[in-house]
Amino acid sequence: MRTETPVAVKLADYSPYPFEIEQVDLAFDLDPDATKVSATLKISRKPGGGTAALVLDGEALDLKSIHLDGRLLGPEDYALTEKALTLPDVPDAFELKTIVEISPAKNTALSGLYISGGRFCTQCESVGFRRITFYPDRPDVMSRFFVTLTADKAACPIMLSNGTPGDVQDAGNGRHTITWDDPHKKPSYLFALCAGDYDVYRDTFTTMSGREIALAVHVDKGDAPRAAWAMDSLKRSMKWDEDTYGREYDLGVFNIVAVRDFNFGAMENKGLNVFNSAYVLADEDSATDADFEAIESIVGHEYFHNWTGNRITCRDWFQLCLKEGLTVFRDQNFSADMRSRPVQRIKDVIRLRGRQFAEDAGPLAHPVRPDTYGSIDNLYTATVYEKGAEVIGMLRRIIGPEAYRKGMDLYFERHDGQAVTIEDFYACFADVTGRDFTQFRRWYSQAGTPQVTVAESWNADAGELTIQLSQSTPPTPGQKDKLPVPIPLELALLDGTGGTDAWTVVLDQPEMTLTRKATGARPLLSVNRDFSAPIRVERDLTRDQRIALVVAETDPFNQWDGVQTLVTEEILKLSEGSQAQPDDQLVDAVASAVRKAAGDPAFAALLTRLPEVGELFLERSPAEPVALHSARKRLQAALSRALSDTITTTLAAPSPTPYEPSAEQAGIRALRAAFITLLGASGAPDAGDTLLALYNAAPNMTERLAAMRALTALGTCQARDTALADFEQRWKHNAIVMDKWFAVQAGQGTAATVAELAAHPDFDLKNPNRVRSVAGVFASANLAAFHAPDGSGYKAVEDIILKADAANPALAARLLTAFEQWRRLEPKARAAAEATLKRLQNAKLSENSADIVSRALG
Ligand code: PHE
Ligand code: ZN
């Protein structure tokens, strides 16, 4: 049996909802097996709304009754399908009351109302609210929500929803009731409720106008101390949004709830942010610096949505980047302000290139604002988020920080309380700058990563450098021909002694020629400094020229990127022969860059990083992941040997104490962890013993995990087994830490490792974090094994996906995106991947998964 791929929704088909929902009263009688939901909607026809029927979305709801203005309706008064409830004939203003029954315990899709860790929680974005009650479940219908929750006192001492709580009342039969009133109009996707028994970590924040906000982070019993960092991050986020954007929090309470089973990172429900518990809980023993950093950034992200997403929301889901790209841009700047700006920029670019560039180069490529989609869950992509953020960054670069802030102020003022579009957003910037953003908006409608080619020639007599720039964007599915986009390029002439003549041009034509005067000898040209645009830069330079450029470079991003380019070229060359050895001069250049950066250990750590196979992949067609992986290992070994003295001295010094999650300390640990990784790659016969000693002595999770990962990379050996067994013994009661244990093995092993991990008693198909730590990590971070020419990697992942899909389509569909690069592969893996996708196409898959499979094959 074959599942039909979903019917495409088109941006061009948008039409406003013909009714206004003035108020919603929701009453929940919470019970894991049968929760009763009564919804009373105050509805009026919009002026000029004609005679349209009232259509409400609703899925998997057991309808008990409908009353219209108090009159019980019969089946002859409405039409009910699997997806909607239609009332053909309604007055201009009326009250509609529906009662439905739903089963949270049976909800494994984690969309709508479900149970996680024995507690009730909801996830409504994008279309989960329709699994709770009948409603126009679209973001442009904004309403006042009034919520009543009734539940068992013992099971649910705490009952939360959006807005402001009322008093708790006894409801008889061991039950109690609370009301929540949200004064801000909101779309249904921002509704949330959570109920259960939690430990609560509390604090307060005083806003810029002097209002005191009650803050609370709700976690599993016993976990409260591990919520301190999330709380600290929340308070810093609130302050940052006041300082940076002039935005104040707008309710008296702000709640965070940590949930074990969650499809994404977190969710910005009004006044009640729900988090994947992996992004709330952290302490010195159990969390790495990367975990602390991720928590800070996600807490910030969800909090910043209060203004960019909640107060002003999206007219329709095509505009998703309006809230996501902008909010990612905001959280990236928050992190940069909390830590090191250049280091943050490098990390953001690593993420963009690793995920978004790959997406843009394959069959799933789509514009930042697509004009059609099959399944809305599949629109939460790196392109919408990461490229969406880059576009905001380019806007800010082009108009400057002051105009950017003015435009944002106008946006908040003009559109507060509305559901708007990208056009509305840019109209604000057009109004404050007098500029026309028509061409700029091509960044939203054109998919694919633009490539900029740079050529230069030096006129010694005139002391002038001529720079020729040209741009082109490769074809992507459904978009063969591309138009030029405005590309802000930060350029500089470097004199080699630190002298920097920097300026910005906007390359908005297919080609452009610039000349720039220089005093003295021929300068070196630095291009796309700070990664000023999300493009690929093509330059015809020799290795010596590239090394000279790295040495002369004054922009930290480009210094790092110059090294990345050098090592990328070297790995690609090495991958052509299985025995080829790295070039000494290149290895020495990288090693000396690392040593020179010792004063900024976080930066030095990034310099030791070699591009992942997933990035190298994009440089080759056909790509041979196994050869790329082996070449990468050879270069890593050579780098390890070249740095061996530095590594030994660095690791002989003690790790900073007492432990703090600060950027300074994290930087020191990042370099120590990078050196532990390199040490493992050295090929030295005693590497296993050295790493096991480092594992045992590690005073924090960052270094302990680095040692365990390096040991795992050695392959089967006693030292590895000892470390893995010890780690499991120590952490078997902490699911978040155990995810790392699963991920480290999936990230290094073979298909057999995946099968073994999937058979482990603690592997849980219903827990997305656990499934991702095995199948997701294997398919996205262990490409040599995933793309094994015999197809074994695909089979291992296919088995998990098929089982996961039956329970949780959003999770399975996300795992399937790992197949997106299949057409680029060498012939054997390519044939195996195609056969797998065809098998999947004929399996009975969910709509979400069928959408990915059909586009991947497309
Ligand atoms: N809106 C969430 C965020 O980016 C992501 C999300 C989407 C979470 C859909 C759950 C479901 O912050
Ligand atoms: Zn978001």
mmCIF file with all atom_site columns, C-alpha atoms in Angstrom, residues 84-185:
data_model
loop_
_atom_site.group_PDB
_atom_site.id
_atom_site.type_symbol
_atom_site.label_atom_id
_atom_site.label_alt_id
_atom_site.label_comp_id
_atom_site.label_asym_id
_atom_site.label_entity_id
_atom_site.label_seq_id
_atom_site.pdbx_PDB_ins_code
_atom_site.Cartn_x
_atom_site.Cartn_y
_atom_site.Cartn_z
_atom_site.occupancy
_atom_site.B_iso_or_equiv
_atom_site.pdbx_formal_charge
_atom_site.auth_seq_id
_atom_site.auth_comp_id
_atom_site.auth_asym_id
_atom_site.auth_atom_id
_atom_site.pdbx_PDB_model_num
ATOM 1   C CA . ALA A 1 84  ? -13.047 19.582 9.791  1.00 0.00 ? 84  ALA A CA 1
ATOM 2   C CA . LEU A 1 85  ? -16.376 20.510 11.247 1.00 0.00 ? 85  LEU A CA 1
ATOM 3   C CA . THR A 1 86  ? -18.539 22.636 8.947  1.00 0.00 ? 86  THR A CA 1
ATOM 4   C CA . LEU A 1 87  ? -21.630 24.594 9.922  1.00 0.00 ? 87  LEU A CA 1
ATOM 5   C CA . PRO A 1 88  ? -23.112 25.720 6.604  1.00 0.00 ? 88  PRO A CA 1
ATOM 6   C CA . ASP A 1 89  ? -25.593 28.146 7.999  1.00 0.00 ? 89  ASP A CA 1
ATOM 7   C CA . VAL A 1 90  ? -24.661 30.395 10.918 1.00 0.00 ? 90  VAL A CA 1
ATOM 8   C CA . PRO A 1 91  ? -25.854 33.828 12.055 1.00 0.00 ? 91  PRO A CA 1
ATOM 9   C CA . ASP A 1 92  ? -23.653 36.951 11.955 1.00 0.00 ? 92  ASP A CA 1
ATOM 10  C CA . ALA A 1 93  ? -22.886 36.818 15.662 1.00 0.00 ? 93  ALA A CA 1
ATOM 11  C CA . PHE A 1 94  ? -23.263 33.793 17.899 1.00 0.00 ? 94  PHE A CA 1
ATOM 12  C CA . GLU A 1 95  ? -21.808 31.606 20.584 1.00 0.00 ? 95  GLU A CA 1
ATOM 13  C CA . LEU A 1 96  ? -20.682 28.103 19.701 1.00 0.00 ? 96  LEU A CA 1
ATOM 14  C CA . LYS A 1 97  ? -19.996 25.497 22.366 1.00 0.00 ? 97  LYS A CA 1
ATOM 15  C CA . THR A 1 98  ? -18.425 22.155 21.512 1.00 0.00 ? 98  THR A CA 1
ATOM 16  C CA . ILE A 1 99  ? -17.560 19.299 23.831 1.00 0.00 ? 99  ILE A CA 1
ATOM 17  C CA . VAL A 1 100 ? -15.032 16.721 22.717 1.00 0.00 ? 100 VAL A CA 1
ATOM 18  C CA . GLU A 1 101 ? -13.119 13.894 24.313 1.00 0.00 ? 101 GLU A CA 1
ATOM 19  C CA . ILE A 1 102 ? -9.444  13.156 23.631 1.00 0.00 ? 102 ILE A CA 1
ATOM 20  C CA . SER A 1 103 ? -6.941  10.631 24.931 1.00 0.00 ? 103 SER A CA 1
ATOM 21  C CA . PRO A 1 104 ? -3.617  12.197 25.973 1.00 0.00 ? 104 PRO A CA 1
ATOM 22  C CA . ALA A 1 105 ? -2.169  8.816  26.951 1.00 0.00 ? 105 ALA A CA 1
ATOM 23  C CA . LYS A 1 106 ? -2.589  7.478  23.428 1.00 0.00 ? 106 LYS A CA 1
ATOM 24  C CA . ASN A 1 107 ? -1.042  10.529 21.783 1.00 0.00 ? 107 ASN A CA 1
ATOM 25  C CA . THR A 1 108 ? 2.406   9.356  20.643 1.00 0.00 ? 108 THR A CA 1
ATOM 26  C CA . ALA A 1 109 ? 2.773   11.995 17.900 1.00 0.00 ? 109 ALA A CA 1
ATOM 27  C CA . LEU A 1 110 ? 3.565   14.580 20.631 1.00 0.00 ? 110 LEU A CA 1
ATOM 28  C CA . SER A 1 111 ? 1.332   17.111 18.920 1.00 0.00 ? 111 SER A CA 1
ATOM 29  C CA . GLY A 1 112 ? -1.754  18.311 20.794 1.00 0.00 ? 112 GLY A CA 1
ATOM 30  C CA . LEU A 1 113 ? -2.310  17.228 24.429 1.00 0.00 ? 113 LEU A CA 1
ATOM 31  C CA . TYR A 1 114 ? -0.095  14.356 25.531 1.00 0.00 ? 114 TYR A CA 1
ATOM 32  C CA . ILE A 1 115 ? 1.530   12.754 28.549 1.00 0.00 ? 115 ILE A CA 1
ATOM 33  C CA . SER A 1 116 ? 5.258   12.839 29.149 1.00 0.00 ? 116 SER A CA 1
ATOM 34  C CA . GLY A 1 117 ? 6.888   11.491 32.291 1.00 0.00 ? 117 GLY A CA 1
ATOM 35  C CA . GLY A 1 118 ? 3.405   11.086 33.779 1.00 0.00 ? 118 GLY A CA 1
ATOM 36  C CA . ARG A 1 119 ? 2.492   14.764 33.318 1.00 0.00 ? 119 ARG A CA 1
ATOM 37  C CA . PHE A 1 120 ? 0.146   16.532 30.934 1.00 0.00 ? 120 PHE A CA 1
ATOM 38  C CA . CYS A 1 121 ? 1.586   18.880 28.357 1.00 0.00 ? 121 CYS A CA 1
ATOM 39  C CA . THR A 1 122 ? 0.686   20.325 24.980 1.00 0.00 ? 122 THR A CA 1
ATOM 40  C CA . GLN A 1 123 ? 2.437   21.180 21.742 1.00 0.00 ? 123 GLN A CA 1
ATOM 41  C CA . CYS A 1 124 ? 0.308   23.209 19.346 1.00 0.00 ? 124 CYS A CA 1
ATOM 42  C CA . GLU A 1 125 ? 2.648   24.704 16.760 1.00 0.00 ? 125 GLU A CA 1
ATOM 43  C CA . SER A 1 126 ? 1.888   24.408 13.977 1.00 0.00 ? 126 SER A CA 1
ATOM 44  C CA . VAL A 1 127 ? -1.325  22.443 13.843 1.00 0.00 ? 127 VAL A CA 1
ATOM 45  C CA . GLY A 1 128 ? -1.639  20.675 17.183 1.00 0.00 ? 128 GLY A CA 1
ATOM 46  C CA . PHE A 1 129 ? -4.502  22.758 18.559 1.00 0.00 ? 129 PHE A CA 1
ATOM 47  C CA . ARG A 1 130 ? -6.927  21.061 16.169 1.00 0.00 ? 130 ARG A CA 1
ATOM 48  C CA . ARG A 1 131 ? -6.126  17.825 18.014 1.00 0.00 ? 131 ARG A CA 1
ATOM 49  C CA . ILE A 1 132 ? -7.466  19.456 21.201 1.00 0.00 ? 132 ILE A CA 1
ATOM 50  C CA . THR A 1 133 ? -10.671 21.112 20.061 1.00 0.00 ? 133 THR A CA 1
ATOM 51  C CA . PHE A 1 134 ? -12.558 22.354 16.980 1.00 0.00 ? 134 PHE A CA 1
ATOM 52  C CA . TYR A 1 135 ? -11.107 25.726 16.037 1.00 0.00 ? 135 TYR A CA 1
ATOM 53  C CA . PRO A 1 136 ? -9.841  27.807 13.091 1.00 0.00 ? 136 PRO A CA 1
ATOM 54  C CA . ASP A 1 137 ? -6.305  26.554 13.685 1.00 0.00 ? 137 ASP A CA 1
ATOM 55  C CA . ARG A 1 138 ? -4.388  29.149 11.688 1.00 0.00 ? 138 ARG A CA 1
ATOM 56  C CA . PRO A 1 139 ? -2.097  31.890 12.956 1.00 0.00 ? 139 PRO A CA 1
ATOM 57  C CA . ASP A 1 140 ? -4.077  34.839 11.557 1.00 0.00 ? 140 ASP A CA 1
ATOM 58  C CA . VAL A 1 141 ? -7.040  34.083 13.805 1.00 0.00 ? 141 VAL A CA 1
ATOM 59  C CA . MET A 1 142 ? -6.098  35.771 17.067 1.00 0.00 ? 142 MET A CA 1
ATOM 60  C CA . SER A 1 143 ? -8.306  35.667 20.107 1.00 0.00 ? 143 SER A CA 1
ATOM 61  C CA . ARG A 1 144 ? -8.574  36.234 23.859 1.00 0.00 ? 144 ARG A CA 1
ATOM 62  C CA . PHE A 1 145 ? -8.153  32.914 25.697 1.00 0.00 ? 145 PHE A CA 1
ATOM 63  C CA . PHE A 1 146 ? -9.703  32.098 29.045 1.00 0.00 ? 146 PHE A CA 1
ATOM 64  C CA . VAL A 1 147 ? -8.806  28.639 30.356 1.00 0.00 ? 147 VAL A CA 1
ATOM 65  C CA . THR A 1 148 ? -10.145 26.469 33.166 1.00 0.00 ? 148 THR A CA 1
ATOM 66  C CA . LEU A 1 149 ? -8.176  23.379 34.199 1.00 0.00 ? 149 LEU A CA 1
ATOM 67  C CA . THR A 1 150 ? -9.545  20.665 36.444 1.00 0.00 ? 150 THR A CA 1
ATOM 68  C CA . ALA A 1 151 ? -7.438  17.688 37.502 1.00 0.00 ? 151 ALA A CA 1
ATOM 69  C CA . ASP A 1 152 ? -6.675  15.222 40.238 1.00 0.00 ? 152 ASP A CA 1
ATOM 70  C CA . LYS A 1 153 ? -5.104  17.035 43.207 1.00 0.00 ? 153 LYS A CA 1
ATOM 71  C CA . ALA A 1 154 ? -2.532  14.359 43.954 1.00 0.00 ? 154 ALA A CA 1
ATOM 72  C CA . ALA A 1 155 ? -1.443  13.755 40.363 1.00 0.00 ? 155 ALA A CA 1
ATOM 73  C CA . CYS A 1 156 ? -1.532  17.416 39.354 1.00 0.00 ? 156 CYS A CA 1
ATOM 74  C CA . PRO A 1 157 ? -0.761  19.761 42.236 1.00 0.00 ? 157 PRO A CA 1
ATOM 75  C CA . ILE A 1 158 ? 0.439   22.267 39.615 1.00 0.00 ? 158 ILE A CA 1
ATOM 76  C CA . MET A 1 159 ? -1.741  23.314 36.668 1.00 0.00 ? 159 MET A CA 1
ATOM 77  C CA . LEU A 1 160 ? -0.390  25.894 34.215 1.00 0.00 ? 160 LEU A CA 1
ATOM 78  C CA . SER A 1 161 ? -1.595  27.711 31.133 1.00 0.00 ? 161 SER A CA 1
ATOM 79  C CA . ASN A 1 162 ? -0.998  31.059 29.412 1.00 0.00 ? 162 ASN A CA 1
ATOM 80  C CA . GLY A 1 163 ? -1.466  34.457 31.003 1.00 0.00 ? 163 GLY A CA 1
ATOM 81  C CA . THR A 1 164 ? -2.388  35.157 34.599 1.00 0.00 ? 164 THR A CA 1
ATOM 82  C CA . PRO A 1 165 ? -3.562  32.537 37.106 1.00 0.00 ? 165 PRO A CA 1
ATOM 83  C CA . GLY A 1 166 ? -6.663  32.813 39.297 1.00 0.00 ? 166 GLY A CA 1
ATOM 84  C CA . ASP A 1 167 ? -7.204  31.025 42.599 1.00 0.00 ? 167 ASP A CA 1
ATOM 85  C CA . VAL A 1 168 ? -7.292  27.266 42.958 1.00 0.00 ? 168 VAL A CA 1
ATOM 86  C CA . GLN A 1 169 ? -10.713 25.928 43.942 1.00 0.00 ? 169 GLN A CA 1
ATOM 87  C CA . ASP A 1 170 ? -11.756 22.561 45.245 1.00 0.00 ? 170 ASP A CA 1
ATOM 88  C CA . ALA A 1 171 ? -13.734 20.596 42.650 1.00 0.00 ? 171 ALA A CA 1
ATOM 89  C CA . GLY A 1 172 ? -14.782 17.619 44.787 1.00 0.00 ? 172 GLY A CA 1
ATOM 90  C CA . ASN A 1 173 ? -13.780 13.971 44.277 1.00 0.00 ? 173 ASN A CA 1
ATOM 91  C CA . GLY A 1 174 ? -10.156 14.728 45.078 1.00 0.00 ? 174 GLY A CA 1
ATOM 92  C CA . ARG A 1 175 ? -9.993  17.168 42.166 1.00 0.00 ? 175 ARG A CA 1
ATOM 93  C CA . HIS A 1 176 ? -9.258  20.878 41.933 1.00 0.00 ? 176 HIS A CA 1
ATOM 94  C CA . THR A 1 177 ? -9.683  23.705 39.434 1.00 0.00 ? 177 THR A CA 1
ATOM 95  C CA . ILE A 1 178 ? -7.723  26.751 38.365 1.00 0.00 ? 178 ILE A CA 1
ATOM 96  C CA . THR A 1 179 ? -8.355  29.487 35.799 1.00 0.00 ? 179 THR A CA 1
ATOM 97  C CA . TRP A 1 180 ? -5.829  31.210 33.558 1.00 0.00 ? 180 TRP A CA 1
ATOM 98  C CA . ASP A 1 181 ? -6.607  34.431 31.747 1.00 0.00 ? 181 ASP A CA 1
ATOM 99  C CA . ASP A 1 182 ? -4.387  35.669 28.927 1.00 0.00 ? 182 ASP A CA 1
ATOM 100 C CA . PRO A 1 183 ? -4.997  39.371 28.242 1.00 0.00 ? 183 PRO A CA 1
ATOM 101 C CA . HIS A 1 184 ? -3.044  39.278 24.963 1.00 0.00 ? 184 HIS A CA 1
ATOM 102 C CA . LYS A 1 185 ? -4.786  38.089 21.832 1.00 0.00 ? 185 LYS A CA 1
#
